[in-house]
Amino acid sequence: MSKLFYDSLTDHQDLIDSLDLPLVSEDERAELINLIDEIMSHNILNVILNHLPKNHHEEFIKKLHSAPHDPELLVYLQERTEVDIVVEIKNHAERIKKDIASDIHKSRTKR
């Protein structure tokens, strides 16, 4: 997945490292990494849009689409949300990582 402006807030390399199992093929591992990236991305964007006033959604989405890596997007959000969006993103990312780690653990015990 491409670099996103909030990647430094949502590091999930530990989840990816947990996929290094002898029972997982390279294709399965790549598919799981893609799935983890998508889950993180969808959830973080949901958090952002829940806190960003609706009148800024379209502008934010355009900015995100044109430069998803731009750190100024975080500044944009901080200026337009009433919560500390950095804290919200970090907290939500941690919850998602715990849920995914739990699912990975459950799948291992079923094998």
mmCIF file with all atom_site columns, C-alpha atoms in Angstrom:
data_model
loop_
_atom_site.group_PDB
_atom_site.id
_atom_site.type_symbol
_atom_site.label_atom_id
_atom_site.label_alt_id
_atom_site.label_comp_id
_atom_site.label_asym_id
_atom_site.label_entity_id
_atom_site.label_seq_id
_atom_site.pdbx_PDB_ins_code
_atom_site.Cartn_x
_atom_site.Cartn_y
_atom_site.Cartn_z
_atom_site.occupancy
_atom_site.B_iso_or_equiv
_atom_site.pdbx_formal_charge
_atom_site.auth_seq_id
_atom_site.auth_comp_id
_atom_site.auth_asym_id
_atom_site.auth_atom_id
_atom_site.pdbx_PDB_model_num
ATOM 1   C CA . MET A 1 1   ? 0.000   0.000   0.000  1.00 0.00 ? 1   MET A CA 1
ATOM 2   C CA . SER A 1 2   ? 1.151   3.533   -0.678 1.00 0.00 ? 2   SER A CA 1
ATOM 3   C CA . LYS A 1 3   ? 2.454   5.847   2.004  1.00 0.00 ? 3   LYS A CA 1
ATOM 4   C CA . LEU A 1 4   ? -0.297  7.697   3.861  1.00 0.00 ? 4   LEU A CA 1
ATOM 5   C CA . PHE A 1 5   ? -0.072  10.871  5.910  1.00 0.00 ? 5   PHE A CA 1
ATOM 6   C CA . TYR A 1 6   ? -1.007  9.074   9.135  1.00 0.00 ? 6   TYR A CA 1
ATOM 7   C CA . ASP A 1 7   ? 1.278   6.033   8.776  1.00 0.00 ? 7   ASP A CA 1
ATOM 8   C CA . SER A 1 8   ? 3.571   7.182   11.583 1.00 0.00 ? 8   SER A CA 1
ATOM 9   C CA . LEU A 1 9   ? 0.551   7.178   13.920 1.00 0.00 ? 9   LEU A CA 1
ATOM 10  C CA . THR A 1 10  ? -0.626  3.681   13.034 1.00 0.00 ? 10  THR A CA 1
ATOM 11  C CA . ASP A 1 11  ? 2.487   1.525   12.841 1.00 0.00 ? 11  ASP A CA 1
ATOM 12  C CA . HIS A 1 12  ? 1.330   -2.049  12.417 1.00 0.00 ? 12  HIS A CA 1
ATOM 13  C CA . GLN A 1 13  ? 4.615   -3.697  11.490 1.00 0.00 ? 13  GLN A CA 1
ATOM 14  C CA . ASP A 1 14  ? 4.267   -5.949  14.552 1.00 0.00 ? 14  ASP A CA 1
ATOM 15  C CA . LEU A 1 15  ? 1.110   -7.445  13.031 1.00 0.00 ? 15  LEU A CA 1
ATOM 16  C CA . ILE A 1 16  ? 2.856   -7.997  9.735  1.00 0.00 ? 16  ILE A CA 1
ATOM 17  C CA . ASP A 1 17  ? 5.799   -9.615  11.522 1.00 0.00 ? 17  ASP A CA 1
ATOM 18  C CA . SER A 1 18  ? 3.404   -11.995 13.248 1.00 0.00 ? 18  SER A CA 1
ATOM 19  C CA . LEU A 1 19  ? 2.495   -13.397 9.827  1.00 0.00 ? 19  LEU A CA 1
ATOM 20  C CA . ASP A 1 20  ? 5.955   -14.926 9.418  1.00 0.00 ? 20  ASP A CA 1
ATOM 21  C CA . LEU A 1 21  ? 4.774   -18.460 9.925  1.00 0.00 ? 21  LEU A CA 1
ATOM 22  C CA . PRO A 1 22  ? 5.951   -21.613 8.221  1.00 0.00 ? 22  PRO A CA 1
ATOM 23  C CA . LEU A 1 23  ? 2.301   -22.471 7.467  1.00 0.00 ? 23  LEU A CA 1
ATOM 24  C CA . VAL A 1 24  ? 1.679   -19.255 5.532  1.00 0.00 ? 24  VAL A CA 1
ATOM 25  C CA . SER A 1 25  ? 2.740   -19.129 1.878  1.00 0.00 ? 25  SER A CA 1
ATOM 26  C CA . GLU A 1 26  ? 4.208   -15.941 0.404  1.00 0.00 ? 26  GLU A CA 1
ATOM 27  C CA . ASP A 1 27  ? 0.992   -15.361 -1.558 1.00 0.00 ? 27  ASP A CA 1
ATOM 28  C CA . GLU A 1 28  ? -1.143  -15.804 1.568  1.00 0.00 ? 28  GLU A CA 1
ATOM 29  C CA . ARG A 1 29  ? 1.162   -13.513 3.527  1.00 0.00 ? 29  ARG A CA 1
ATOM 30  C CA . ALA A 1 30  ? 0.952   -10.800 0.846  1.00 0.00 ? 30  ALA A CA 1
ATOM 31  C CA . GLU A 1 31  ? -2.831  -11.125 0.782  1.00 0.00 ? 31  GLU A CA 1
ATOM 32  C CA . LEU A 1 32  ? -3.012  -10.860 4.585  1.00 0.00 ? 32  LEU A CA 1
ATOM 33  C CA . ILE A 1 33  ? -0.750  -7.789  4.620  1.00 0.00 ? 33  ILE A CA 1
ATOM 34  C CA . ASN A 1 34  ? -2.986  -6.154  2.033  1.00 0.00 ? 34  ASN A CA 1
ATOM 35  C CA . LEU A 1 35  ? -6.045  -7.020  4.109  1.00 0.00 ? 35  LEU A CA 1
ATOM 36  C CA . ILE A 1 36  ? -4.475  -5.562  7.279  1.00 0.00 ? 36  ILE A CA 1
ATOM 37  C CA . ASP A 1 37  ? -3.585  -2.379  5.387  1.00 0.00 ? 37  ASP A CA 1
ATOM 38  C CA . GLU A 1 38  ? -7.128  -2.067  4.054  1.00 0.00 ? 38  GLU A CA 1
ATOM 39  C CA . ILE A 1 39  ? -8.723  -2.655  7.455  1.00 0.00 ? 39  ILE A CA 1
ATOM 40  C CA . MET A 1 40  ? -6.463  -0.052  9.053  1.00 0.00 ? 40  MET A CA 1
ATOM 41  C CA . SER A 1 41  ? -7.076  2.447   6.279  1.00 0.00 ? 41  SER A CA 1
ATOM 42  C CA . HIS A 1 42  ? -10.860 2.092   6.275  1.00 0.00 ? 42  HIS A CA 1
ATOM 43  C CA . ASN A 1 43  ? -11.080 2.333   10.036 1.00 0.00 ? 43  ASN A CA 1
ATOM 44  C CA . ILE A 1 44  ? -8.775  5.344   10.320 1.00 0.00 ? 44  ILE A CA 1
ATOM 45  C CA . LEU A 1 45  ? -10.609 7.178   7.545  1.00 0.00 ? 45  LEU A CA 1
ATOM 46  C CA . ASN A 1 46  ? -13.863 6.431   9.345  1.00 0.00 ? 46  ASN A CA 1
ATOM 47  C CA . VAL A 1 47  ? -12.490 7.967   12.559 1.00 0.00 ? 47  VAL A CA 1
ATOM 48  C CA . ILE A 1 48  ? -11.289 11.016  10.657 1.00 0.00 ? 48  ILE A CA 1
ATOM 49  C CA . LEU A 1 49  ? -14.598 11.554  8.876  1.00 0.00 ? 49  LEU A CA 1
ATOM 50  C CA . ASN A 1 50  ? -16.538 11.052  12.106 1.00 0.00 ? 50  ASN A CA 1
ATOM 51  C CA . HIS A 1 51  ? -14.609 13.912  13.711 1.00 0.00 ? 51  HIS A CA 1
ATOM 52  C CA . LEU A 1 52  ? -14.266 16.194  10.705 1.00 0.00 ? 52  LEU A CA 1
ATOM 53  C CA . PRO A 1 53  ? -17.310 18.426  10.171 1.00 0.00 ? 53  PRO A CA 1
ATOM 54  C CA . LYS A 1 54  ? -19.252 17.324  7.108  1.00 0.00 ? 54  LYS A CA 1
ATOM 55  C CA . ASN A 1 55  ? -18.725 20.627  5.316  1.00 0.00 ? 55  ASN A CA 1
ATOM 56  C CA . HIS A 1 56  ? -14.988 19.747  5.102  1.00 0.00 ? 56  HIS A CA 1
ATOM 57  C CA . HIS A 1 57  ? -15.376 16.140  3.882  1.00 0.00 ? 57  HIS A CA 1
ATOM 58  C CA . GLU A 1 58  ? -15.274 16.836  0.165  1.00 0.00 ? 58  GLU A CA 1
ATOM 59  C CA . GLU A 1 59  ? -12.246 19.117  0.401  1.00 0.00 ? 59  GLU A CA 1
ATOM 60  C CA . PHE A 1 60  ? -10.407 16.623  2.617  1.00 0.00 ? 60  PHE A CA 1
ATOM 61  C CA . ILE A 1 61  ? -11.128 13.713  0.272  1.00 0.00 ? 61  ILE A CA 1
ATOM 62  C CA . LYS A 1 62  ? -9.857  15.723  -2.703 1.00 0.00 ? 62  LYS A CA 1
ATOM 63  C CA . LYS A 1 63  ? -6.662  16.611  -0.824 1.00 0.00 ? 63  LYS A CA 1
ATOM 64  C CA . LEU A 1 64  ? -6.214  13.001  0.273  1.00 0.00 ? 64  LEU A CA 1
ATOM 65  C CA . HIS A 1 65  ? -6.754  11.713  -3.243 1.00 0.00 ? 65  HIS A CA 1
ATOM 66  C CA . SER A 1 66  ? -4.259  14.140  -4.791 1.00 0.00 ? 66  SER A CA 1
ATOM 67  C CA . ALA A 1 67  ? -1.499  13.673  -2.169 1.00 0.00 ? 67  ALA A CA 1
ATOM 68  C CA . PRO A 1 68  ? -2.192  10.848  0.313  1.00 0.00 ? 68  PRO A CA 1
ATOM 69  C CA . HIS A 1 69  ? 1.326   11.100  1.757  1.00 0.00 ? 69  HIS A CA 1
ATOM 70  C CA . ASP A 1 70  ? 1.218   14.860  2.466  1.00 0.00 ? 70  ASP A CA 1
ATOM 71  C CA . PRO A 1 71  ? 1.848   15.539  6.195  1.00 0.00 ? 71  PRO A CA 1
ATOM 72  C CA . GLU A 1 72  ? -0.071  18.802  5.788  1.00 0.00 ? 72  GLU A CA 1
ATOM 73  C CA . LEU A 1 73  ? -3.248  16.719  5.766  1.00 0.00 ? 73  LEU A CA 1
ATOM 74  C CA . LEU A 1 74  ? -2.750  16.122  9.468  1.00 0.00 ? 74  LEU A CA 1
ATOM 75  C CA . VAL A 1 75  ? -2.391  19.875  10.018 1.00 0.00 ? 75  VAL A CA 1
ATOM 76  C CA . TYR A 1 76  ? -5.576  20.372  7.994  1.00 0.00 ? 76  TYR A CA 1
ATOM 77  C CA . LEU A 1 77  ? -7.418  17.945  10.264 1.00 0.00 ? 77  LEU A CA 1
ATOM 78  C CA . GLN A 1 78  ? -6.018  19.404  13.465 1.00 0.00 ? 78  GLN A CA 1
ATOM 79  C CA . GLU A 1 79  ? -7.265  22.834  12.443 1.00 0.00 ? 79  GLU A CA 1
ATOM 80  C CA . ARG A 1 80  ? -10.767 21.609  11.604 1.00 0.00 ? 80  ARG A CA 1
ATOM 81  C CA . THR A 1 81  ? -11.607 19.060  14.281 1.00 0.00 ? 81  THR A CA 1
ATOM 82  C CA . GLU A 1 82  ? -12.612 19.735  17.865 1.00 0.00 ? 82  GLU A CA 1
ATOM 83  C CA . VAL A 1 83  ? -10.762 16.688  19.198 1.00 0.00 ? 83  VAL A CA 1
ATOM 84  C CA . ASP A 1 84  ? -7.069  15.941  19.210 1.00 0.00 ? 84  ASP A CA 1
ATOM 85  C CA . ILE A 1 85  ? -7.198  14.003  15.960 1.00 0.00 ? 85  ILE A CA 1
ATOM 86  C CA . VAL A 1 86  ? -3.674  12.622  16.444 1.00 0.00 ? 86  VAL A CA 1
ATOM 87  C CA . VAL A 1 87  ? -4.717  11.018  19.738 1.00 0.00 ? 87  VAL A CA 1
ATOM 88  C CA . GLU A 1 88  ? -7.937  9.724   18.188 1.00 0.00 ? 88  GLU A CA 1
ATOM 89  C CA . ILE A 1 89  ? -6.075  8.124   15.281 1.00 0.00 ? 89  ILE A CA 1
ATOM 90  C CA . LYS A 1 90  ? -3.451  6.567   17.558 1.00 0.00 ? 90  LYS A CA 1
ATOM 91  C CA . ASN A 1 91  ? -6.032  5.209   20.007 1.00 0.00 ? 91  ASN A CA 1
ATOM 92  C CA . HIS A 1 92  ? -8.215  3.769   17.300 1.00 0.00 ? 92  HIS A CA 1
ATOM 93  C CA . ALA A 1 93  ? -5.239  2.223   15.520 1.00 0.00 ? 93  ALA A CA 1
ATOM 94  C CA . GLU A 1 94  ? -4.246  0.467   18.749 1.00 0.00 ? 94  GLU A CA 1
ATOM 95  C CA . ARG A 1 95  ? -7.760  -0.957  19.164 1.00 0.00 ? 95  ARG A CA 1
ATOM 96  C CA . ILE A 1 96  ? -7.775  -2.191  15.581 1.00 0.00 ? 96  ILE A CA 1
ATOM 97  C CA . LYS A 1 97  ? -4.343  -3.777  15.990 1.00 0.00 ? 97  LYS A CA 1
ATOM 98  C CA . LYS A 1 98  ? -5.515  -5.599  19.134 1.00 0.00 ? 98  LYS A CA 1
ATOM 99  C CA . ASP A 1 99  ? -8.593  -6.892  17.307 1.00 0.00 ? 99  ASP A CA 1
ATOM 100 C CA . ILE A 1 100 ? -6.553  -8.085  14.333 1.00 0.00 ? 100 ILE A CA 1
ATOM 101 C CA . ALA A 1 101 ? -3.918  -9.666  16.604 1.00 0.00 ? 101 ALA A CA 1
ATOM 102 C CA . SER A 1 102 ? -6.707  -11.486 18.429 1.00 0.00 ? 102 SER A CA 1
ATOM 103 C CA . ASP A 1 103 ? -8.107  -12.753 15.123 1.00 0.00 ? 103 ASP A CA 1
ATOM 104 C CA . ILE A 1 104 ? -4.642  -13.927 14.060 1.00 0.00 ? 104 ILE A CA 1
ATOM 105 C CA . HIS A 1 105 ? -4.214  -15.743 17.381 1.00 0.00 ? 105 HIS A CA 1
ATOM 106 C CA . LYS A 1 106 ? -7.623  -17.392 17.040 1.00 0.00 ? 106 LYS A CA 1
ATOM 107 C CA . SER A 1 107 ? -6.840  -18.563 13.518 1.00 0.00 ? 107 SER A CA 1
ATOM 108 C CA . ARG A 1 108 ? -3.578  -20.128 14.709 1.00 0.00 ? 108 ARG A CA 1
ATOM 109 C CA . THR A 1 109 ? -5.283  -22.098 17.454 1.00 0.00 ? 109 THR A CA 1
ATOM 110 C CA . LYS A 1 110 ? -7.776  -23.526 14.934 1.00 0.00 ? 110 LYS A CA 1
ATOM 111 C CA . ARG A 1 111 ? -4.988  -25.054 12.798 1.00 0.00 ? 111 ARG A CA 1
#
